[in-house]
Amino acid sequence: MRFVDTRGNLPKGVSFTKAVLDGLAPGGGLFVPESVPALSLQQICDLADLSYAQRAAQVYRAFRIDLDDALVDELCARAYGDNFDDERIVPLVKVEDGIHVIELWHGPTSAFKDMALQCLPLFFTASAQRQASDGRNAGRRFILVATSGDTGKAALAGFANVEGVDVGVLYPDGGVSDIQFKQMATQTGDNVAVWGVSGNFDDCQTGAKAVFADADFARQLENRHGVSLSSANSINWGRLMPQIVYYLSAYAQMVREGTIAPGDPVDVCVPTGNFGNILAAYYAKTMGAPLRLLMCASNENRVLCDFINTGLYDISNRPFVKTPTPSMDILVSSNLERQLFELTDRDPAAIASWMSDLRENRAFRVDRDTFTRVREHFRADSVGNDECLDVIRSVHERCGYLLDPHTAVAYRVAERLRDPDVPVIVASTAHWAKFGDNVYRALHGMRSGEDLPADIASLTGCQLNALVAHEANASAVPAGLASLDDTPIRFTEVIEGATADIEQAISAYLSGKQV
Ligand SMILES: *Cc1c(COP(=O)(O)O)cnc(C)c1O
């Protein structure tokens, strides 16, 4: 299988291992497989006989990637083993009649980013070894990640102690929660670095992009340290592919449990930001899973919801709103480009022209045929900040199940858009204890953004979570989150966000390692 790019610069395509190592295609396009493999209904249902790791390996095999089957088996077993706190890896939970939740947060950082970032680093290293055995450059890589919270920790946990790789994370100083800060600052491993940046998430991202674009710095890293820079953000195909697995797996599981008969339709509802998770559902559908509607759930930053309902993607006059769901706060949703490529029957000229409209006019509108295709597969709705907290409280009261704010957004959209005759799978993307302050507000009937009472505000994130778990009669907070107050902080350095400051920090880190 070759991987081609959405802007048509690599008509012959590249191998899987090269697509994983490069991340982005020359010219800014994203890699997609030259064709999407099909599984029969029987093959999909048979996944239920396998462990989750074996299900993943089966899906990887279907894509005929350029790594040996035995190696793929081994990497999947390592990615989805006892690093997860539930042996089912992705439990499927019926919350109420017709609404089933897939819990994507049983990995080490309690967020769904683990589904991809426990897997990608292993495939990244294997890809580097594969390329080296073919005589291509296989020097060390430095993975630079800018994060608003979840991705940084998941990348650190995934790449820690992985051979041939160092990982450095930039987060906005003062802009992440106590839990998120401690998750990153306590990260162990001798190949990791974490820097706070004075400024907001945009400053971190702009800084990181400028470092990637600096050819002189790249040469300097290569000459002095034998290191090249890489990115692990969600445009990497190696992060997308692991996400296809859990939709196929959930369908097989529902058949196995007798919830549906083989071939019966199921809807999917996904809390969406960068469009990676819902795009994976689209690929699962294309591969043959009888998924009917893909529901895109937005928060108050509803650019995707508006696009799916109108065909116009418009950020020209759209303020960026703060919400209780920071991982969905987004204006430019990068994986939408892959989705449009697929829905135009792979028309790179159309993609290139819409992306250029977006750059120049901050908006683009798709043609009528493409919009018809969008509506064939997708529905969308958005949920306000206060309503989001309301959902957490009402589902907890009604069903005794505690949702994180991101999942709550999807839950409400599923309730609104669903057909009573078709079960819906809601993607649950974080454990509630990653966002304990807003869950506290929800359970106490407070509004989004309202100040917590002084005695609550003075608690650490761990203490607040323990209180919420007790009040809500919820099961224990995952160990990785519950132990943060007692784990030594390793990283406290705060740097300025200018290109030179970030480059200086990276150079100092690499020089320090060579002593
Ligand atoms: C990243 C993230 C999302 C958004 O997923 P996309 O693939 O970017 O659409 C939703 N919820 C949580 C908790 C996340 O971390």
Coordinates of C-alpha atoms and ligand atoms in Angstrom, one line a residue:
M1 CA 0.0 0.0 0.0
R2 CA 1.3 3.4 -0.9
F3 CA 0.3 6.7 0.7
V4 CA -0.6 9.7 -1.4
D5 CA -1.1 13.3 -0.4
T6 CA -4.2 15.5 -0.4
R7 CA -2.6 18.3 -2.5
G8 CA -1.4 16.0 -5.3
N9 CA 2.4 16.6 -4.9
L10 CA 3.3 13.0 -4.6
P11 CA 1.3 11.1 -7.3
K12 CA 3.3 8.0 -6.8
G13 CA 3.0 8.1 -3.1
V14 CA 5.3 6.9 -0.3
S15 CA 5.4 3.9 2.0
F16 CA 3.6 3.7 5.3
T17 CA 6.9 4.0 7.2
K18 CA 7.9 7.2 5.3
A19 CA 4.5 8.7 5.8
V20 CA 4.8 8.1 9.6
L21 CA 8.3 9.5 9.8
D22 CA 7.6 12.6 7.7
G23 CA 4.2 13.4 9.1
L24 CA 3.4 16.1 6.5
A25 CA 3.8 15.8 2.7
P26 CA 5.9 18.3 0.8
G27 CA 3.7 21.3 -0.1
G28 CA 1.6 21.0 3.1
G29 CA -0.7 18.1 2.1
L30 CA -1.7 15.2 4.4
F31 CA -1.0 11.6 3.7
V32 CA -3.9 9.2 3.0
P33 CA -3.8 5.5 1.8
E34 CA -4.1 5.2 -2.0
S35 CA -7.1 3.1 -1.4
V36 CA -9.2 2.2 1.6
P37 CA -9.2 -1.6 2.2
A38 CA -12.5 -3.4 2.7
L39 CA -13.4 -5.9 5.4
S40 CA -16.4 -8.2 5.0
L41 CA -19.1 -8.0 7.6
Q42 CA -18.0 -11.5 8.8
Q43 CA -14.4 -10.3 9.2
I44 CA -15.6 -7.3 11.2
C45 CA -17.8 -9.4 13.5
D46 CA -15.0 -11.9 14.0
L47 CA -12.9 -9.2 15.5
A48 CA -14.9 -9.9 18.7
D49 CA -13.0 -13.2 19.1
L50 CA -9.7 -11.4 19.5
S51 CA -8.0 -9.3 22.1
Y52 CA -8.0 -5.6 21.5
A53 CA -4.3 -5.7 20.5
Q54 CA -5.0 -8.4 18.0
R55 CA -8.0 -6.5 16.6
A56 CA -5.6 -3.5 16.0
A57 CA -3.0 -5.7 14.3
Q58 CA -5.8 -7.2 12.0
V59 CA -6.8 -3.7 10.9
Y60 CA -3.1 -2.7 10.3
R61 CA -2.7 -5.8 8.2
A62 CA -5.7 -4.8 6.1
F63 CA -3.7 -1.7 5.1
R64 CA -0.8 -3.9 4.0
I65 CA 1.8 -1.6 5.5
D66 CA 5.5 -2.1 4.9
L67 CA 6.3 -3.7 8.3
D68 CA 6.3 -7.5 8.9
D69 CA 3.1 -9.0 10.3
A70 CA 4.9 -10.5 13.2
L71 CA 6.4 -7.1 14.1
V72 CA 3.0 -5.4 13.8
D73 CA 1.5 -8.1 16.2
E74 CA 4.3 -7.4 18.6
L75 CA 4.0 -3.6 18.5
C76 CA 0.2 -3.7 18.9
A77 CA 0.6 -6.0 21.9
R78 CA 2.9 -3.5 23.5
A79 CA 0.7 -0.5 22.7
Y80 CA -2.5 -2.1 24.1
G81 CA -1.4 -4.1 27.1
D82 CA -1.1 -3.6 30.8
N83 CA -0.3 0.1 30.3
F84 CA -4.1 0.4 30.1
D85 CA -6.1 0.1 33.4
D86 CA -8.8 -2.1 31.9
E87 CA -8.0 -5.3 30.1
R88 CA -10.7 -4.7 27.5
I89 CA -8.7 -1.5 26.6
V90 CA -11.8 0.2 25.2
P91 CA -14.8 -0.8 27.3
L92 CA -18.2 -0.4 25.7
V93 CA -20.8 0.8 28.3
K94 CA -24.5 1.0 27.9
V95 CA -25.5 4.2 29.7
E96 CA -29.2 4.1 28.8
D97 CA -31.4 2.5 26.2
G98 CA -29.9 3.1 22.8
I99 CA -26.9 5.1 24.0
H100 CA -23.6 3.2 24.3
V101 CA -20.3 4.9 25.3
I102 CA -16.9 3.7 24.2
E103 CA -14.4 4.7 26.9
L104 CA -11.3 5.8 25.1
W105 CA -9.5 6.9 28.3
H106 CA -8.2 3.8 30.0
G107 CA -4.6 4.6 28.9
P108 CA -1.8 6.0 31.1
T109 CA -2.8 9.7 30.8
S110 CA -6.6 9.1 31.0
A111 CA -7.4 10.9 27.7
F112 CA -8.2 9.5 24.3
K113 CA -5.0 10.8 22.8
D114 CA -3.4 7.7 24.4
M115 CA -5.2 5.5 21.9
A116 CA -2.9 6.9 19.2
L117 CA 0.1 8.0 21.2
Q118 CA 0.7 4.7 22.9
C119 CA 0.9 3.2 19.4
L120 CA 2.6 5.8 17.2
P121 CA 5.9 6.0 19.0
L122 CA 6.4 2.2 18.6
F123 CA 5.6 2.4 14.9
F124 CA 7.7 5.6 14.6
T125 CA 10.8 3.7 15.9
A126 CA 10.1 0.7 13.8
S127 CA 9.7 2.9 10.7
A128 CA 13.0 4.6 11.4
Q129 CA 14.7 1.2 11.7
R130 CA 13.0 0.1 8.5
Q131 CA 14.1 3.2 6.6
A132 CA 17.7 2.7 8.0
S133 CA 17.8 -0.9 6.8
D134 CA 16.9 0.6 3.3
G135 CA 19.9 2.8 3.6
R136 CA 18.1 6.0 4.4
N137 CA 18.9 8.5 7.1
A138 CA 18.0 7.2 10.5
G139 CA 19.6 9.7 12.9
R140 CA 18.0 10.6 16.2
R141 CA 14.8 12.7 16.1
F142 CA 13.6 15.4 18.4
I143 CA 9.8 15.5 18.6
L144 CA 8.6 19.0 19.4
V145 CA 5.0 19.3 20.6
A146 CA 3.0 22.4 21.4
T147 CA 0.0 21.6 23.7
S148 CA -3.0 23.2 25.3
G149 CA -2.9 20.2 27.8
D150 CA -3.9 16.7 26.8
T151 CA -1.6 16.1 23.8
G152 CA 1.6 17.1 25.6
K153 CA 1.2 14.5 28.4
A154 CA 0.1 11.8 26.0
A155 CA 3.1 12.4 23.8
L156 CA 5.5 12.4 26.8
A157 CA 4.0 9.2 28.1
G158 CA 4.1 7.6 24.6
F159 CA 7.7 8.6 23.7
A160 CA 9.3 8.3 27.1
N161 CA 12.3 5.9 26.9
V162 CA 11.6 5.1 23.3
E163 CA 14.9 4.6 21.5
G164 CA 16.3 7.1 19.0
V165 CA 13.8 9.8 20.0
D166 CA 13.7 12.8 22.4
V167 CA 10.5 14.7 23.0
G168 CA 10.1 18.3 24.1
V169 CA 6.7 19.8 25.1
L170 CA 5.7 23.5 25.1
Y171 CA 2.7 24.5 27.2
P172 CA 1.3 27.9 28.0
D173 CA 2.6 28.8 31.5
G174 CA -0.5 29.4 33.7
G175 CA -2.8 28.3 30.9
V176 CA -3.3 24.6 31.9
S177 CA -5.0 23.1 34.9
D178 CA -3.2 22.0 38.1
I179 CA -3.7 18.3 37.0
Q180 CA -2.5 18.9 33.5
F181 CA 0.6 20.8 34.7
K182 CA 1.5 18.1 37.2
Q183 CA 0.9 15.3 34.6
M184 CA 3.6 16.9 32.4
A185 CA 6.0 18.2 35.0
T186 CA 6.3 14.8 36.7
Q187 CA 7.0 12.9 33.6
T188 CA 9.8 10.4 34.0
G189 CA 12.3 9.2 31.3
D190 CA 15.7 10.5 30.3
N191 CA 14.6 11.6 26.8
V192 CA 11.9 14.1 27.8
A193 CA 11.8 17.9 28.3
V194 CA 8.9 20.2 29.3
W195 CA 8.9 23.9 29.1
G196 CA 6.3 26.5 30.1
V197 CA 6.1 29.4 27.7
S198 CA 5.1 32.9 28.8
G199 CA 1.9 33.5 26.8
N200 CA -1.1 31.5 25.6
F201 CA -1.4 28.3 23.5
D202 CA -1.3 30.3 20.3
D203 CA 2.1 31.6 21.3
C204 CA 3.4 28.1 21.9
Q205 CA 2.0 26.9 18.6
T206 CA 3.4 29.9 16.6
G207 CA 6.7 29.4 18.3
A208 CA 6.9 25.7 17.5
K209 CA 5.9 26.3 13.8
A210 CA 8.6 29.0 13.5
V211 CA 11.2 26.5 14.9
F212 CA 10.1 23.9 12.3
A213 CA 10.4 26.4 9.5
D214 CA 13.9 27.5 10.5
A215 CA 16.3 25.7 8.0
D216 CA 19.4 27.1 9.7
F217 CA 18.4 25.7 13.0
A218 CA 17.7 22.3 11.4
R219 CA 21.2 22.3 9.9
Q220 CA 22.7 23.2 13.2
L221 CA 20.8 20.4 15.0
E222 CA 21.9 17.9 12.4
N223 CA 25.6 19.0 12.5
R224 CA 26.1 19.4 16.2
H225 CA 23.8 16.7 17.5
G226 CA 22.9 14.4 14.6
V227 CA 19.3 15.2 15.3
S228 CA 16.4 16.1 13.1
L229 CA 13.1 17.7 14.2
S230 CA 9.8 15.9 13.9
S231 CA 6.2 16.5 14.8
A232 CA 3.7 14.1 16.4
N233 CA 0.6 16.2 16.0
S234 CA -2.7 14.8 14.8
I235 CA -2.1 15.2 11.1
N236 CA 0.3 12.2 11.2
W237 CA -1.3 9.2 9.5
G238 CA 0.3 7.1 12.3
R239 CA -2.0 8.8 14.8
L240 CA -5.1 8.4 12.7
M241 CA -4.9 4.7 11.9
P242 CA -5.1 3.4 15.5
Q243 CA -8.3 5.3 15.9
I244 CA -10.1 3.4 13.1
V245 CA -9.7 0.2 15.2
Y246 CA -12.1 1.1 18.0
Y247 CA -15.0 1.8 15.8
L248 CA -14.7 -1.6 14.1
S249 CA -14.1 -3.2 17.4
A250 CA -17.2 -1.5 19.0
Y251 CA -19.4 -2.7 16.2
A252 CA -18.1 -6.3 16.6
Q253 CA -18.7 -6.1 20.3
M254 CA -22.3 -4.9 19.9
V255 CA -23.0 -7.8 17.6
R256 CA -21.3 -10.2 20.0
E257 CA -23.3 -8.9 23.0
G258 CA -26.6 -9.2 21.0
T259 CA -27.4 -5.5 21.1
I260 CA -27.7 -5.6 17.3
A261 CA -27.8 -8.3 14.6
P262 CA -24.9 -8.4 12.1
G263 CA -25.5 -5.7 9.4
D264 CA -27.8 -3.6 11.6
P265 CA -27.0 0.1 11.4
V266 CA -25.4 2.1 14.2
D267 CA -24.8 5.8 14.5
V268 CA -21.7 7.4 16.0
C269 CA -21.4 10.7 17.8
V270 CA -18.0 12.3 18.4
P271 CA -16.9 15.4 20.3
T272 CA -14.8 17.1 17.6
G273 CA -11.9 19.4 17.5
N274 CA -9.2 18.6 14.9
F275 CA -11.6 16.1 13.1
G276 CA -9.2 13.2 13.7
N277 CA -11.5 11.0 15.8
I278 CA -14.6 11.4 13.6
L279 CA -12.5 10.9 10.4
A280 CA -11.4 7.6 11.8
A281 CA -15.1 6.7 12.1
Y282 CA -15.6 7.6 8.5
Y283 CA -12.7 5.3 7.5
A284 CA -14.2 2.5 9.6
K285 CA -17.5 3.0 7.7
T286 CA -15.6 3.0 4.4
M287 CA -13.9 -0.2 5.4
G288 CA -17.3 -1.8 5.8
A289 CA -18.6 -1.2 9.3
P290 CA -22.4 -0.6 9.1
L291 CA -22.1 2.9 10.6
R292 CA -25.0 5.0 9.4
L293 CA -24.7 8.7 10.5
L294 CA -21.5 10.3 11.8
M295 CA -22.6 13.0 14.2
C296 CA -20.1 15.8 14.8
A297 CA -20.5 17.5 18.2
S298 CA -19.1 21.0 18.6
N299 CA -18.9 23.3 21.6
E300 CA -19.4 27.1 21.3
N301 CA -16.5 27.1 18.8
R302 CA -18.9 25.7 16.2
V303 CA -17.1 26.2 12.9
L304 CA -17.3 22.5 12.0
C305 CA -21.0 22.2 13.0
D306 CA -21.8 25.2 10.8
F307 CA -19.8 23.8 7.9
I308 CA -21.6 20.5 8.0
N309 CA -24.9 22.3 8.1
T310 CA -24.2 24.9 5.4
G311 CA -21.1 23.9 3.3
L312 CA -19.4 27.1 4.3
Y313 CA -16.3 27.0 6.4
D314 CA -15.9 30.5 7.7
I315 CA -13.5 31.8 10.4
S316 CA -13.3 35.4 8.9
N317 CA -15.4 36.8 11.7
R318 CA -15.5 34.2 14.3
P319 CA -14.2 34.9 17.8
F320 CA -12.4 32.2 19.7
V321 CA -14.5 31.3 22.8
K322 CA -13.2 29.7 26.0
T323 CA -15.3 26.7 27.0
P324 CA -15.2 23.9 29.6
T325 CA -14.0 21.7 26.7
P326 CA -10.5 23.1 25.8
S327 CA -9.6 20.1 23.6
M328 CA -12.4 21.1 21.2
D329 CA -11.5 24.8 21.2
I330 CA -10.4 25.2 17.6
L331 CA -10.9 27.3 14.6
V332 CA -8.7 25.6 11.9
S333 CA -9.5 21.9 12.0
S334 CA -6.7 20.2 10.1
N335 CA -8.0 16.7 9.4
L336 CA -11.1 18.2 7.6
E337 CA -8.7 18.3 4.6
R338 CA -8.5 14.6 4.5
Q339 CA -12.2 14.2 4.8
L340 CA -12.8 16.6 1.9
F341 CA -10.2 14.8 -0.2
E342 CA -12.2 11.6 0.3
L343 CA -15.6 13.2 -0.3
T344 CA -14.5 14.8 -3.6
D345 CA -13.4 11.3 -4.8
R346 CA -9.8 12.5 -4.2
D347 CA -9.6 15.8 -6.1
P348 CA -6.3 17.5 -5.1
A349 CA -7.0 20.6 -7.2
A350 CA -10.3 21.2 -5.3
I351 CA -8.5 20.8 -2.0
A352 CA -5.6 23.1 -2.9
S353 CA -8.0 25.8 -4.0
W354 CA -10.2 25.6 -0.8
M355 CA -7.1 25.6 1.4
S356 CA -5.8 28.7 -0.5
D357 CA -9.2 30.4 0.0
L358 CA -9.0 29.6 3.7
R359 CA -5.5 31.1 3.9
E360 CA -6.4 34.2 1.9
N361 CA -10.0 34.9 2.8
R362 CA -10.4 33.0 6.1
A363 CA -13.3 31.0 4.5
F364 CA -14.2 28.5 1.8
R365 CA -17.4 27.0 0.4
V366 CA -17.6 23.5 -1.1
D367 CA -19.5 22.8 -4.3
R368 CA -23.0 21.4 -4.4
D369 CA -21.9 17.8 -5.1
T370 CA -19.4 17.8 -2.3
F371 CA -22.0 19.2 0.1
T372 CA -24.4 16.5 -0.9
R373 CA -21.7 13.9 0.0
V374 CA -21.1 15.6 3.3
R375 CA -24.8 15.3 4.2
E376 CA -24.9 11.7 3.1
H377 CA -22.6 10.8 6.0
F378 CA -22.6 13.6 8.6
R379 CA -25.0 15.5 10.9
A380 CA -23.8 18.1 13.4
D381 CA -25.0 20.2 16.3
S382 CA -23.4 22.3 19.0
V383 CA -23.7 22.6 22.8
G384 CA -23.3 25.8 24.9
N385 CA -21.0 26.1 27.9
D386 CA -23.8 26.0 30.6
E387 CA -25.7 23.3 28.8
C388 CA -22.6 21.2 28.7
L389 CA -22.4 21.3 32.5
D390 CA -26.1 20.6 32.7
V391 CA -25.7 17.4 30.7
I392 CA -23.1 16.1 33.2
R393 CA -25.5 16.7 36.1
S394 CA -28.6 15.3 34.4
V395 CA -26.9 12.1 33.1
H396 CA -25.3 11.5 36.5
E397 CA -28.7 12.0 38.3
R398 CA -30.5 9.8 35.8
C399 CA -27.9 7.0 35.1
G400 CA -25.3 7.3 37.8
Y401 CA -22.6 7.7 35.1
L402 CA -20.2 10.6 35.3
L403 CA -19.2 12.2 31.9
D404 CA -16.3 14.5 31.3
P405 CA -17.3 17.8 29.7
H406 CA -16.1 16.7 26.2
T407 CA -18.1 13.5 26.3
A408 CA -21.1 15.5 27.7
V409 CA -21.1 17.7 24.5
A410 CA -21.3 14.6 22.4
Y411 CA -23.9 13.0 24.6
R412 CA -26.3 15.9 24.3
V413 CA -25.9 16.0 20.5
A414 CA -26.6 12.3 20.3
E415 CA -29.7 12.7 22.4
R416 CA -30.9 15.5 20.1
L417 CA -30.1 14.0 16.7
R418 CA -30.6 10.3 17.3
D419 CA -33.2 8.0 15.7
P420 CA -35.0 6.0 18.4
D421 CA -34.6 2.8 16.3
V422 CA -30.9 3.1 15.8
P423 CA -28.4 2.7 18.6
V424 CA -25.7 5.3 18.9
I425 CA -22.1 5.0 20.0
V426 CA -20.9 8.1 21.8
A427 CA -17.1 8.5 21.9
S428 CA -16.0 9.3 25.4
T429 CA -12.7 11.1 25.1
A430 CA -11.5 11.8 28.7
H431 CA -11.9 10.6 32.2
W432 CA -13.9 13.2 34.2
A433 CA -11.1 13.6 36.7
K434 CA -9.0 15.4 34.0
F435 CA -11.6 18.2 34.3
G436 CA -12.6 17.9 37.9
D437 CA -13.2 21.7 38.4
N438 CA -15.9 21.8 35.8
V439 CA -17.4 18.5 36.9
Y440 CA -17.6 20.0 40.4
R441 CA -19.4 23.1 38.9
A442 CA -21.8 20.8 37.0
L443 CA -22.7 18.7 40.0
H444 CA -23.3 21.8 42.1
G445 CA -25.5 23.5 39.5
M446 CA -23.0 26.3 38.9
R447 CA -22.5 28.1 35.6
S448 CA -19.5 27.6 33.3
G449 CA -16.7 30.0 34.3
E450 CA -18.3 30.8 37.7
D451 CA -15.7 31.2 40.5
L452 CA -15.4 28.2 42.7
P453 CA -16.1 28.8 46.4
A454 CA -12.9 29.8 48.2
D455 CA -12.5 26.6 50.2
I456 CA -12.8 24.6 46.9
A457 CA -10.6 26.8 44.9
S458 CA -7.8 26.4 47.3
L459 CA -7.7 22.6 46.9
T460 CA -5.2 20.9 44.6
G461 CA -6.6 19.1 41.5
C462 CA -6.1 15.8 43.3
Q463 CA -8.0 16.9 46.4
L464 CA -10.8 18.3 44.3
N465 CA -11.1 15.1 42.4
A466 CA -11.2 13.0 45.6
L467 CA -14.0 15.3 46.8
V468 CA -16.0 15.0 43.6
A469 CA -15.5 11.2 43.5
H470 CA -16.9 10.9 47.0
E471 CA -19.8 13.3 46.5
A472 CA -20.8 11.6 43.2
N473 CA -20.3 8.1 44.5
A474 CA -18.0 7.5 41.5
S475 CA -15.4 4.8 41.2
A476 CA -11.8 5.6 42.2
V477 CA -9.9 8.2 40.2
P478 CA -7.2 6.4 38.0
A479 CA -3.9 6.0 39.9
G480 CA -1.9 8.1 37.4
L481 CA -4.1 11.1 38.3
A482 CA -4.7 10.4 42.0
S483 CA -1.0 10.2 42.8
L484 CA 0.1 13.5 41.2
D485 CA 0.4 15.5 44.5
D486 CA 2.9 12.9 45.8
T487 CA 5.0 12.6 42.6
P488 CA 8.2 14.7 42.3
I489 CA 8.0 17.6 39.9
R490 CA 10.9 17.4 37.5
F491 CA 10.3 20.4 35.1
T492 CA 9.6 24.0 36.2
E493 CA 11.5 26.0 33.6
V494 CA 9.5 28.8 31.9
I495 CA 10.9 30.4 28.7
E496 CA 9.9 33.2 26.4
G497 CA 8.1 32.1 23.3
A498 CA 10.3 33.7 20.6
T499 CA 11.8 31.4 18.1
A500 CA 15.3 32.0 19.5
D501 CA 14.2 31.2 23.0
I502 CA 12.7 27.9 22.1
E503 CA 15.7 27.0 19.9
Q504 CA 18.1 27.9 22.7
A505 CA 16.1 25.6 25.1
I506 CA 16.3 22.7 22.7
S507 CA 20.0 23.2 22.0
A508 CA 20.7 23.4 25.8
Y509 CA 18.8 20.2 26.4
L510 CA 20.6 18.3 23.7
S511 CA 24.0 19.6 24.8
G512 CA 23.3 18.6 28.4
K513 CA 22.5 15.1 27.2
Q514 CA 25.9 14.6 25.5
V515 CA 28.0 15.3 28.7
Ligands
LIG1 C1 -8.3 15.8 21.3 C2 -9.6 15.7 22.0 C3 -10.8 15.8 21.4 C4 -10.9 16.2 19.9 O1 -10.5 15.1 19.1 P1 -10.2 15.4 17.5 O2 -9.7 14.2 17.0 O3 -9.2 16.5 17.5 O4 -11.5 15.9 16.9 C5 -12.0 15.7 22.1 N1 -11.9 15.4 23.4 C6 -10.8 15.3 24.1 C7 -10.8 15.1 25.6 C8 -9.5 15.4 23.4 O5 -8.4 15.3 24.1

